[in-house]
CSV table of C-alpha atoms and ligand atoms in Angstrom, one decimal:
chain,number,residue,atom,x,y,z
A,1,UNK,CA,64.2,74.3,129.3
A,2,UNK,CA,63.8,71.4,126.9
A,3,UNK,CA,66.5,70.2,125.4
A,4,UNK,CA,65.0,70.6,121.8
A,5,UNK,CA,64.5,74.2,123.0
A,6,UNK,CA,68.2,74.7,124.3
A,7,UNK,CA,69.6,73.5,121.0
A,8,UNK,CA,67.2,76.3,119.1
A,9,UNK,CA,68.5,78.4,121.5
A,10,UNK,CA,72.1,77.7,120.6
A,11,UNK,CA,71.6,77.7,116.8
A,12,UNK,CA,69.6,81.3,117.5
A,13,UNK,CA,72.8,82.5,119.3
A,14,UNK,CA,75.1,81.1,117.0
A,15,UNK,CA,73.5,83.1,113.8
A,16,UNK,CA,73.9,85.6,115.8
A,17,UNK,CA,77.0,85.2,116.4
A,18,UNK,CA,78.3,84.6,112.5
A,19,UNK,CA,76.8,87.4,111.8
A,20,UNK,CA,78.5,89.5,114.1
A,21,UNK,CA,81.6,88.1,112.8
A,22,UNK,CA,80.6,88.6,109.3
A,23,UNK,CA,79.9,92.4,110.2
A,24,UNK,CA,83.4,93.1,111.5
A,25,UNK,CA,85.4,90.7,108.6
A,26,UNK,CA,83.5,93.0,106.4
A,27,UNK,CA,85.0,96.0,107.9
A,28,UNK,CA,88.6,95.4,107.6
A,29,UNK,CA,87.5,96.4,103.7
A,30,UNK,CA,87.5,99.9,105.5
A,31,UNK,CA,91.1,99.6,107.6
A,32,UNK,CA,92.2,102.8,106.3
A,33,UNK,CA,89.5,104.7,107.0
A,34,UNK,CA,88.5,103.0,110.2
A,35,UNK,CA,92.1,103.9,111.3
A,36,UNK,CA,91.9,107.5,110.2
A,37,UNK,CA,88.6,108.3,111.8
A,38,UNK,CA,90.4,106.3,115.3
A,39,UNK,CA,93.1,108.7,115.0
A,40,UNK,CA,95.2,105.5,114.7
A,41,UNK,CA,97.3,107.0,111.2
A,42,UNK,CA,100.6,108.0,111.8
A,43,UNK,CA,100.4,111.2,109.9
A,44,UNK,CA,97.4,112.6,112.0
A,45,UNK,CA,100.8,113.8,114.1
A,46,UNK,CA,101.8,117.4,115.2
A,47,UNK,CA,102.5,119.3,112.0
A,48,UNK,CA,105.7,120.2,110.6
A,49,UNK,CA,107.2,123.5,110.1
A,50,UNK,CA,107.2,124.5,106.5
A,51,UNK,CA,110.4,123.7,104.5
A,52,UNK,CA,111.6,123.2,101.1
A,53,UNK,CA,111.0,119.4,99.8
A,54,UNK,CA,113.4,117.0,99.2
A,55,UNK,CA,114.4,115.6,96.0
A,56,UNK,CA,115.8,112.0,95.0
A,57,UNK,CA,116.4,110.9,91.2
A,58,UNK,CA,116.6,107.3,90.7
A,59,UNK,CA,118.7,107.8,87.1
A,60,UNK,CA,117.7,105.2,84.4
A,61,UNK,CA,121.2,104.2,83.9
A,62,UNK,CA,120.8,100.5,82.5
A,63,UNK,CA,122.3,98.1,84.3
A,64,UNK,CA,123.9,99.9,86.6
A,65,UNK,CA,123.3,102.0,89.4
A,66,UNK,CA,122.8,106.4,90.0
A,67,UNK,CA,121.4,108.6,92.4
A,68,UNK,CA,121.3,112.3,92.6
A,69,UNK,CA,119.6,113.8,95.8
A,70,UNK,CA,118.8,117.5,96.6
A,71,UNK,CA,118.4,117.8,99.8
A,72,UNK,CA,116.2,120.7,101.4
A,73,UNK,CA,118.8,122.8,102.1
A,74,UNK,CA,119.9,123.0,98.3
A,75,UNK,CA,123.2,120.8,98.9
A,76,UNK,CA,123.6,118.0,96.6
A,77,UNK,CA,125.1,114.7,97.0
A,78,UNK,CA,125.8,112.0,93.9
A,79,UNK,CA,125.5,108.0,94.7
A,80,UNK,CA,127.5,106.3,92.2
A,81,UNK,CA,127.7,106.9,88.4
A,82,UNK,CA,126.5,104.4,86.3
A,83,UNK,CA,128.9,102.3,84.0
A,84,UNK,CA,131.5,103.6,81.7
A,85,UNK,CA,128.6,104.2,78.5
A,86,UNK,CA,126.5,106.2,81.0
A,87,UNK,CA,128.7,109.4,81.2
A,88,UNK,CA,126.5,111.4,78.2
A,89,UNK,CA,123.1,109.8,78.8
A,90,UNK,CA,124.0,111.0,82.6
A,91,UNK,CA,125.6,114.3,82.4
A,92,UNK,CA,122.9,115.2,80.0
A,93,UNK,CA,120.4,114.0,82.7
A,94,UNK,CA,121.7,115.6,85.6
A,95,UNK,CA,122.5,119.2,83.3
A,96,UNK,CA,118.8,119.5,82.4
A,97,UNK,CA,117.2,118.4,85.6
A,98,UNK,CA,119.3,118.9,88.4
A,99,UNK,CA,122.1,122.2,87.3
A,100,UNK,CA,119.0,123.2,84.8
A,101,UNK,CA,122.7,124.6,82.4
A,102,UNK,CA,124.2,126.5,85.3
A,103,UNK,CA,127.9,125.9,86.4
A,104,UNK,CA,127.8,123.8,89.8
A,105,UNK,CA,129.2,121.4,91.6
A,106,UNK,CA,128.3,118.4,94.3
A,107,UNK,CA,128.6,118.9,97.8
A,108,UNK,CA,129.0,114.9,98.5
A,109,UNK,CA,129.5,111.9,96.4
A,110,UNK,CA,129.6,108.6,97.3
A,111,UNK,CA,131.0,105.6,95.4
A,112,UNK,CA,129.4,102.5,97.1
A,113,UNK,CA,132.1,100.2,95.8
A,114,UNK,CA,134.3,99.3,93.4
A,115,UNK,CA,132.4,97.7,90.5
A,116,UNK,CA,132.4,99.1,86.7
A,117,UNK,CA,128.2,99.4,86.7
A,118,UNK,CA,129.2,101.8,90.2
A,119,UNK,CA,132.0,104.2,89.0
A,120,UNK,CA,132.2,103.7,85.2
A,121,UNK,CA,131.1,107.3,84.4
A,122,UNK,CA,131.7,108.7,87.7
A,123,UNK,CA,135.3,110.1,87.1
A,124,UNK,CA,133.2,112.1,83.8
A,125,UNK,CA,130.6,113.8,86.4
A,126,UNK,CA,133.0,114.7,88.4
A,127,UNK,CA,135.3,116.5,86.0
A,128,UNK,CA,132.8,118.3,85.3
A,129,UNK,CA,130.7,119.0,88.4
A,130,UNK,CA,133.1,119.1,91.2
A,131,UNK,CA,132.3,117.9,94.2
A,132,UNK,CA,133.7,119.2,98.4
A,133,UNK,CA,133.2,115.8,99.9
A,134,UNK,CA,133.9,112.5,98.3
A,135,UNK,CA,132.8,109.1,100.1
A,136,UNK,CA,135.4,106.4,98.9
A,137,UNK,CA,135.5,102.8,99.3
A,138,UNK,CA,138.4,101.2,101.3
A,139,UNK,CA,140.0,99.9,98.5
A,140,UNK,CA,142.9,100.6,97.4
A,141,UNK,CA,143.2,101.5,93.6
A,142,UNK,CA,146.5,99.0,92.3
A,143,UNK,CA,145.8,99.3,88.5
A,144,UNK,CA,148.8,98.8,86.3
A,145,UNK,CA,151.6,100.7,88.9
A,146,UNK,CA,148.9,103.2,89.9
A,147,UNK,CA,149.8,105.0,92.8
A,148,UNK,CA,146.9,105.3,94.6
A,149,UNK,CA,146.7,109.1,97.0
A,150,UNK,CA,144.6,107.7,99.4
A,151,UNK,CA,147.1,105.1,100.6
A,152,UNK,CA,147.2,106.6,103.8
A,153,UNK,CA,144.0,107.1,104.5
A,154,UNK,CA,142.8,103.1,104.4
A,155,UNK,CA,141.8,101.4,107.3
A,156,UNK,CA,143.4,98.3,108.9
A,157,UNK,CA,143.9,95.2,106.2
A,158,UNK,CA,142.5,96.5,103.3
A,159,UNK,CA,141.9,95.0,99.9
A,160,UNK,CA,143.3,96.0,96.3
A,161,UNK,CA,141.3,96.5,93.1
A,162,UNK,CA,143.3,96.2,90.2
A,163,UNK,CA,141.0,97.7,87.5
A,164,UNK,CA,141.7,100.8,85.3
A,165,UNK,CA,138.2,101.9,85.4
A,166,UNK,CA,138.5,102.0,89.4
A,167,UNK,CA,141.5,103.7,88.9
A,168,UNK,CA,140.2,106.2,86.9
A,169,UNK,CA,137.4,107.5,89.3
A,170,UNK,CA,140.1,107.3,92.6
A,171,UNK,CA,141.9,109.2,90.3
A,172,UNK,CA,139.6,111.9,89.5
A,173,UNK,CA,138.3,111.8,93.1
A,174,UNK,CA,141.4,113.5,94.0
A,175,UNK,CA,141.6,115.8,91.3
A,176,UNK,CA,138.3,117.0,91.5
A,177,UNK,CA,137.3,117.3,95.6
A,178,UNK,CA,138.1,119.5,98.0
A,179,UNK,CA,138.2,116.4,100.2
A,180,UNK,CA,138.1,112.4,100.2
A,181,UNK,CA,137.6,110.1,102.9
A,182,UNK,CA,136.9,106.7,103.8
A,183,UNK,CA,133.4,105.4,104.3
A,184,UNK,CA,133.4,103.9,107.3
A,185,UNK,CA,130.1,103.9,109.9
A,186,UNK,CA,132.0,103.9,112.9
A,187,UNK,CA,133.8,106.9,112.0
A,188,UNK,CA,132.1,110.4,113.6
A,189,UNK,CA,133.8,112.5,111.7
A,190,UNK,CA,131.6,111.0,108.6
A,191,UNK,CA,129.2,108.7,109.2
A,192,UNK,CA,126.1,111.2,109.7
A,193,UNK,CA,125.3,114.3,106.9
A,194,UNK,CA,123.6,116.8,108.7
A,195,UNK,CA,122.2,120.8,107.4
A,196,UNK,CA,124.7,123.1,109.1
A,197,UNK,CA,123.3,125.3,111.8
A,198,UNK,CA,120.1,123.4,112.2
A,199,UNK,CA,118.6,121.3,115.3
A,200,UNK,CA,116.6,118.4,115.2
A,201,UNK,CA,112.8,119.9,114.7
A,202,UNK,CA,113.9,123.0,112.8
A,203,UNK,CA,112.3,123.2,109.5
A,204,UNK,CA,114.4,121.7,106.8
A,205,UNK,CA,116.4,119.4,109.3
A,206,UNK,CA,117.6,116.1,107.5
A,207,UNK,CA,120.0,113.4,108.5
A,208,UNK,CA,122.1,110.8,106.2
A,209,UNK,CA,123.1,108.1,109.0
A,210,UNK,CA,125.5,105.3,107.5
A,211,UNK,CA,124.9,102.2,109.3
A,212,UNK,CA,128.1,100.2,107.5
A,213,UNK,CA,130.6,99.2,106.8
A,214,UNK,CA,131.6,98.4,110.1
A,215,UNK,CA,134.4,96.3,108.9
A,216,UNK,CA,137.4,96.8,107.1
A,217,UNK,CA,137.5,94.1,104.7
A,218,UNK,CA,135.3,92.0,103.0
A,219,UNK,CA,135.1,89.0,100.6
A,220,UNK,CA,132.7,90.2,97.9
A,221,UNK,CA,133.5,93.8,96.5
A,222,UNK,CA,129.4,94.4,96.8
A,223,UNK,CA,130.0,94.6,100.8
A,224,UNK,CA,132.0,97.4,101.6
A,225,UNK,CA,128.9,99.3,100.2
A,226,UNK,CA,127.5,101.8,102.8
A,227,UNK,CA,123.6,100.7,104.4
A,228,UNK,CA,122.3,104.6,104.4
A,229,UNK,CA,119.6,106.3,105.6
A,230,UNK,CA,118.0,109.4,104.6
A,231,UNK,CA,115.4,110.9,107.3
A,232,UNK,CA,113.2,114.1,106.8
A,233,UNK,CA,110.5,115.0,107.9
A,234,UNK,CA,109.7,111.5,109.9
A,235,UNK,CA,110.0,110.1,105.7
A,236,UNK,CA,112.7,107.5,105.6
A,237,UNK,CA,114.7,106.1,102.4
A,238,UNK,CA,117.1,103.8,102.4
A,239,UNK,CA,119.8,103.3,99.9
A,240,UNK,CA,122.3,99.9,100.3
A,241,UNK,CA,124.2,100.2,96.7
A,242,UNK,CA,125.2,96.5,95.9
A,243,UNK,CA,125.3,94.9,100.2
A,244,UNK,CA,124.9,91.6,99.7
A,245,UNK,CA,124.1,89.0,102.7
A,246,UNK,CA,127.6,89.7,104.6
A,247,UNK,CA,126.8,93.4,104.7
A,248,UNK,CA,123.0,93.3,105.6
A,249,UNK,CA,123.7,90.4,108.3
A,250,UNK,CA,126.3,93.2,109.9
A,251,UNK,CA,123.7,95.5,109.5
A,252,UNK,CA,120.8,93.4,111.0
A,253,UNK,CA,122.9,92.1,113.8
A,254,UNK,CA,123.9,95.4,114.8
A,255,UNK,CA,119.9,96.6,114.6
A,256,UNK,CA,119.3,93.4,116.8
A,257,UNK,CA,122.0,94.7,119.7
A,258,UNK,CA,120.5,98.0,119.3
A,259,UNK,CA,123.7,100.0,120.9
A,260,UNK,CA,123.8,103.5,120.2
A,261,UNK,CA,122.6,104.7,116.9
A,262,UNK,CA,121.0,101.2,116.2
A,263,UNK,CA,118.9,101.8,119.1
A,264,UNK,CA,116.2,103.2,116.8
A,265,UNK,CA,115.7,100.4,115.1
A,266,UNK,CA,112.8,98.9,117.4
A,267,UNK,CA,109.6,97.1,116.4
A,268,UNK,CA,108.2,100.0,115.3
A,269,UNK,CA,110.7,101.4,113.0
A,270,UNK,CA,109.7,101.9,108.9
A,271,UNK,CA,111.1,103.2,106.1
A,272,UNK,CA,109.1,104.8,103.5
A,273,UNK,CA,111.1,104.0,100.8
A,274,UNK,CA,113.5,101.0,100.1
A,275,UNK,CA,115.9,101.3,97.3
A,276,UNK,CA,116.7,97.2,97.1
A,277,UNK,CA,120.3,96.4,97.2
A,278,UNK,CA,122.4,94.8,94.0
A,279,UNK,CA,120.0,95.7,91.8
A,280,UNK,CA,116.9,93.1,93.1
A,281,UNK,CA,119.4,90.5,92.9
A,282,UNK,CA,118.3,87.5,95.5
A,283,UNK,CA,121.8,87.6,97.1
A,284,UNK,CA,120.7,90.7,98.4
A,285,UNK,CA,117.0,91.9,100.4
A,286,UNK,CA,117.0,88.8,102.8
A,287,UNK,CA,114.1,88.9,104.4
A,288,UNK,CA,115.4,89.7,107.8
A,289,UNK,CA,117.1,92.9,106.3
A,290,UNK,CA,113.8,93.8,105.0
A,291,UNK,CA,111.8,93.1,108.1
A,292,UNK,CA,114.2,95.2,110.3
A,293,UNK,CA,113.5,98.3,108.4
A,294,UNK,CA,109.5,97.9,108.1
A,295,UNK,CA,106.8,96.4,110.5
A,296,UNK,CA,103.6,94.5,108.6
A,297,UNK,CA,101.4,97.6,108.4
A,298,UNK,CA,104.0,99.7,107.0
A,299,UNK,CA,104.7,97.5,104.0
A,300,UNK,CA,101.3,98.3,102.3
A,301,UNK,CA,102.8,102.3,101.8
A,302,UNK,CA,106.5,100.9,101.4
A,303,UNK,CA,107.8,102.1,97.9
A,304,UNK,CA,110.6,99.8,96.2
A,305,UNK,CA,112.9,100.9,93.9
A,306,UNK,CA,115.2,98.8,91.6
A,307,UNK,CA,117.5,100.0,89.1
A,308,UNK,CA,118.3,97.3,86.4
A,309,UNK,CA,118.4,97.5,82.7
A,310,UNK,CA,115.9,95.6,80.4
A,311,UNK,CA,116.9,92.1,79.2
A,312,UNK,CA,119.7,91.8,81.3
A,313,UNK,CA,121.9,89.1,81.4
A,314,UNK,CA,122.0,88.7,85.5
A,315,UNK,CA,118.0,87.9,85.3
A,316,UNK,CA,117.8,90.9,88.2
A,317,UNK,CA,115.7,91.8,90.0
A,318,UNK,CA,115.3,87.6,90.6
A,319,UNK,CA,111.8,86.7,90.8
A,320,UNK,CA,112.5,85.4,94.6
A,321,UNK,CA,112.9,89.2,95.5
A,322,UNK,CA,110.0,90.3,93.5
A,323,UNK,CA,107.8,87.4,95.8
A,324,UNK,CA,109.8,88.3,98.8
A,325,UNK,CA,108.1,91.6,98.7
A,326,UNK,CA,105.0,90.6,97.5
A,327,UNK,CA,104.7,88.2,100.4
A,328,UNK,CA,105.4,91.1,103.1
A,329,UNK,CA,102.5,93.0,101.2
A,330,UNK,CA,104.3,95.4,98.8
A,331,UNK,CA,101.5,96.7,96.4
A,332,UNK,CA,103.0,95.8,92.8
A,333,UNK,CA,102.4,99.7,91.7
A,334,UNK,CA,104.9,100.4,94.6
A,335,UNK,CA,107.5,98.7,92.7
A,336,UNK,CA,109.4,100.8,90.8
A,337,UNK,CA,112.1,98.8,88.2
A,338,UNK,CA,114.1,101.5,86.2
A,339,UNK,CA,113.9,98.8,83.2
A,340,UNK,CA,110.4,99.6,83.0
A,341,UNK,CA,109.9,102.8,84.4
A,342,UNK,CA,113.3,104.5,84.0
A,343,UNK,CA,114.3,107.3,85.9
A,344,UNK,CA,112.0,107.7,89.0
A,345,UNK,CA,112.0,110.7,91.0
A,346,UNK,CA,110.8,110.7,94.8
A,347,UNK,CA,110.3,113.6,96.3
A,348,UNK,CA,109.5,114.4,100.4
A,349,UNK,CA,107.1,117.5,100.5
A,350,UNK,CA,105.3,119.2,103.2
A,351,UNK,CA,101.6,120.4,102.6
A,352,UNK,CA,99.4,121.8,105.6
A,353,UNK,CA,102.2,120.7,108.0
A,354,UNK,CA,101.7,117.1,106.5
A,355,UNK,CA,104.8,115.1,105.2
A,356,UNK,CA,104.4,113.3,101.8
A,357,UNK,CA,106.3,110.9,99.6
A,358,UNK,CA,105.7,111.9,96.5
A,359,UNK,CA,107.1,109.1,93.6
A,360,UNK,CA,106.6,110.7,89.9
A,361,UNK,CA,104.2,113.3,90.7
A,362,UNK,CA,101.7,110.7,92.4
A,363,UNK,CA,101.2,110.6,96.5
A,364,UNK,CA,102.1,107.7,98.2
A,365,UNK,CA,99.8,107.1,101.2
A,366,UNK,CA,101.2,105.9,104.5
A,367,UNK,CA,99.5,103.1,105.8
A,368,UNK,CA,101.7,103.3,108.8
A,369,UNK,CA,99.6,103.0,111.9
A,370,UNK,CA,99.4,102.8,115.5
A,371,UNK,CA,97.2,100.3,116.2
A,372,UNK,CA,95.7,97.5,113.9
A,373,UNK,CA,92.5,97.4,112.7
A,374,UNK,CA,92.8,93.7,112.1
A,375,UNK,CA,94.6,92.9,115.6
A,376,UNK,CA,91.7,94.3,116.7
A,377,UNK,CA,88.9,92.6,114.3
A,378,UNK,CA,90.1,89.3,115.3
A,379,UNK,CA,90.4,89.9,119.3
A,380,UNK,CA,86.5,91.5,118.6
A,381,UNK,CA,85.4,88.3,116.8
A,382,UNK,CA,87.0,86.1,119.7
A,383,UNK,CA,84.9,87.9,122.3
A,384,UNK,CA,82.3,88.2,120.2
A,385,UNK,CA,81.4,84.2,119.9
A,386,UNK,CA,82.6,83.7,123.7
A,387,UNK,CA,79.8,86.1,125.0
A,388,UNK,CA,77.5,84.8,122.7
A,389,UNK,CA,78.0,81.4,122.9
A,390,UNK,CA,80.6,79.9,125.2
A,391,UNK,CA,79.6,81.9,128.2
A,392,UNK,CA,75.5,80.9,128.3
A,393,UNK,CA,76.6,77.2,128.0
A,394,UNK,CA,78.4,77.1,130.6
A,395,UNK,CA,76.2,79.2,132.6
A,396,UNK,CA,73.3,76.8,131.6
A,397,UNK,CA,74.7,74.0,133.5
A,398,UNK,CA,73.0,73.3,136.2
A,399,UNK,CA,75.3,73.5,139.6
A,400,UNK,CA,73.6,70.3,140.9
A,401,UNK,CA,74.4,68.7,137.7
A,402,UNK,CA,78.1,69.6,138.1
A,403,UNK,CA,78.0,67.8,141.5
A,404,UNK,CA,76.1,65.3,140.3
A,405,UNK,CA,78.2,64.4,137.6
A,406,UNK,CA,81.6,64.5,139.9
A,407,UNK,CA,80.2,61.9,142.1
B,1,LIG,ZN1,126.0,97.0,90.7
């Protein structure tokens, strides 16, 4: 062969070879469907038992921070209560969606911490929906001579909070629960909320893992929050009230040693949902928290949720969160800021045997996946111009010429 005719011969098998490549960049506009038809999608799993769905309410509560959940098996739990205007806005809320004007009463509560935006109206639910278990912070309430009931109960060195409105909801956690304890994720006798008389696969099976505080103390009042997860139905949600960067590096270091519980936390762990700690406040959602709890296909389906009130004065949530997220590949529409939105209700249902995060009556779909179509675009595009191109030009070398040119 000439070597004008080898070089038309390369820029033949080079076109080729673009337009190869072309073909399967222009495919990864089709990901989801390529990875459906594969049988690559997550949800293309066994199907589930029929059960009733689950219910979270994100309640527009300004700046501040509550969550009602009704879980499948018709228990509910309270995170938190907004600040001390919320109580009518809330009880009113929480009467017509979740008690629809019947008597009732929670089965859990949990205040995160010990902050006015946390417990301000808490003590006002309470009164008058009274509640079996009740999650407290260990802090001990000091206001003005208070004698605090739960003295006993605190763990190790704890600290004091010396504000009435604190005060106020220890105060009425005693009054108004048939039990209070200490959140504490290394305690069994609390750290896992489970449906009573059900296995793991049963239809309606749930479980709320708490994943910290491991510690007994800690400097900022935002860290003795509890990390939390809610699982049904393979659907995850995490709630972190206001963890900050001491409580989510406890909680990422512990996913990193992976002992016990925080053995699930591998490379493939995701949750569906992520309601973003202190409000979207950059002291808070570091991006090794985040990356722990979702893996780079996953964050395409990840929902966010961020309860804040308009105009505030903190500038939450901080733009660095907001590109934080955007960065990992969190579709703007899956942010959902209570400022803009207000309340937001998530729901887990199960169609056809199929598991689906619903948020406000709209489907979220999981983009959660086995393999990747783009892993496998690129390793396609690599073989693609070595067979085409690399391979016959070596092969059109001459072995004499090799020697030749040794010599
Ligand atoms: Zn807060």
């Amino acid at each position: 062969m000439s070597k004008s005719q080898r070089k038309r011969h390369l820029l033949l098998r080079l076109i080729i070879a673009i337009v190869i490549a072309l073909l399967l960049a222009g495919s990864l506009f089709f990901t989801d469907r390529i990875e459906s038809a594969l049988g690559w999608k997550e949800d293309s799993a066994i199907p589930l038992p029929n059960a009733k769905e689950l219910r979270v309410h994100f309640i527009d509560v300004g700046q501040a921070d509550s969550c009602v959940i009704e879980l499948p098996d018709d228990r509910k739990m309270i995170i938190d209560g907004g600040d001390v205007d919320a109580a009518a806005g809330l009880i009113d809320y929480i009467d017509s969606n979740i008690f629809e004007g019947q008597d009732g009463g929670f089965d859990f509560a949990i205040l995160t911490h010990s902050d006015a935006d946390h417990c301000g109206s808490l003590d006002d639910v309470i009164s008058r929906y009274p509640v079996e278990v009740f999650y407290r912070p260990n802090v001990l309430a000091s206001y003005s001579g208070f004698d605090d009931p739960g003295k006993e109960q605190l763990n190790g060195e704890y600290s004091s909070k010396n504000t009435k409105v604190y005060k106020e909801v220890i105060d009425a956690a005693y009054k108004n629960s048939d039990s209070v304890v200490v959140t504490d994720a290394d305690d069994d006798t609390c750290n896992v909320i489970r449906p009573e008389g059900l296995q793991q696969g049963d239809a309606g099976y749930y479980e709320i893992n708490f994943f910290t505080p491991t510690k007994d103390s800690y400097k900022d009042w935002n860290d003795y929050s509890p990390i939390m997860i809610l699982e049904y139905a393979g659907k995850r949600i995490v709630f972190s009230g206001d963890a900050e960067k001491e409580n989510e590096a406890e909680f990422v270091d512990l996913a990193k040693k992976g002992q016990g519980k925080f053995s699930r936390f591998d490379e493939n762990f995701t949750v569906d949902v992520i309601k973003l700690g202190h409000h979207g406040s950059d002291t808070s959602s570091s991006r090794e928290y985040l990356d722990t709890l979702t893996t780079p296909d996953s964050c395409a389906s990840l929902v966010a949720v961020i309860s804040c009130g308009a105009g505030n004065s903190y500038g939450h949530p901080k733009p660095e969160v907001l590109a934080r997220l955007a960065d990992m590949g969190v579709k703007e529409d899956n942010i959902l800021r209570t400022d803009i939105v207000g309340s937001v209700l998530i729901s887990v249902k199960i169609e056809n045997g199929i598991a689906s995060v619903v948020v406000n009556d709209k489907t979220i779909t999981t983009v959660r996946s086995r393999h990747s179509w783009k892993k496998t675009v690129i390793i396609l595009i690599t073989v693609d111009f070595a067979v085409i191109i690399i391979l016959p030009e070596l092969a059109a070398v001459p072995l004499s010429a090799k020697k030749k040119r040794r010599k």
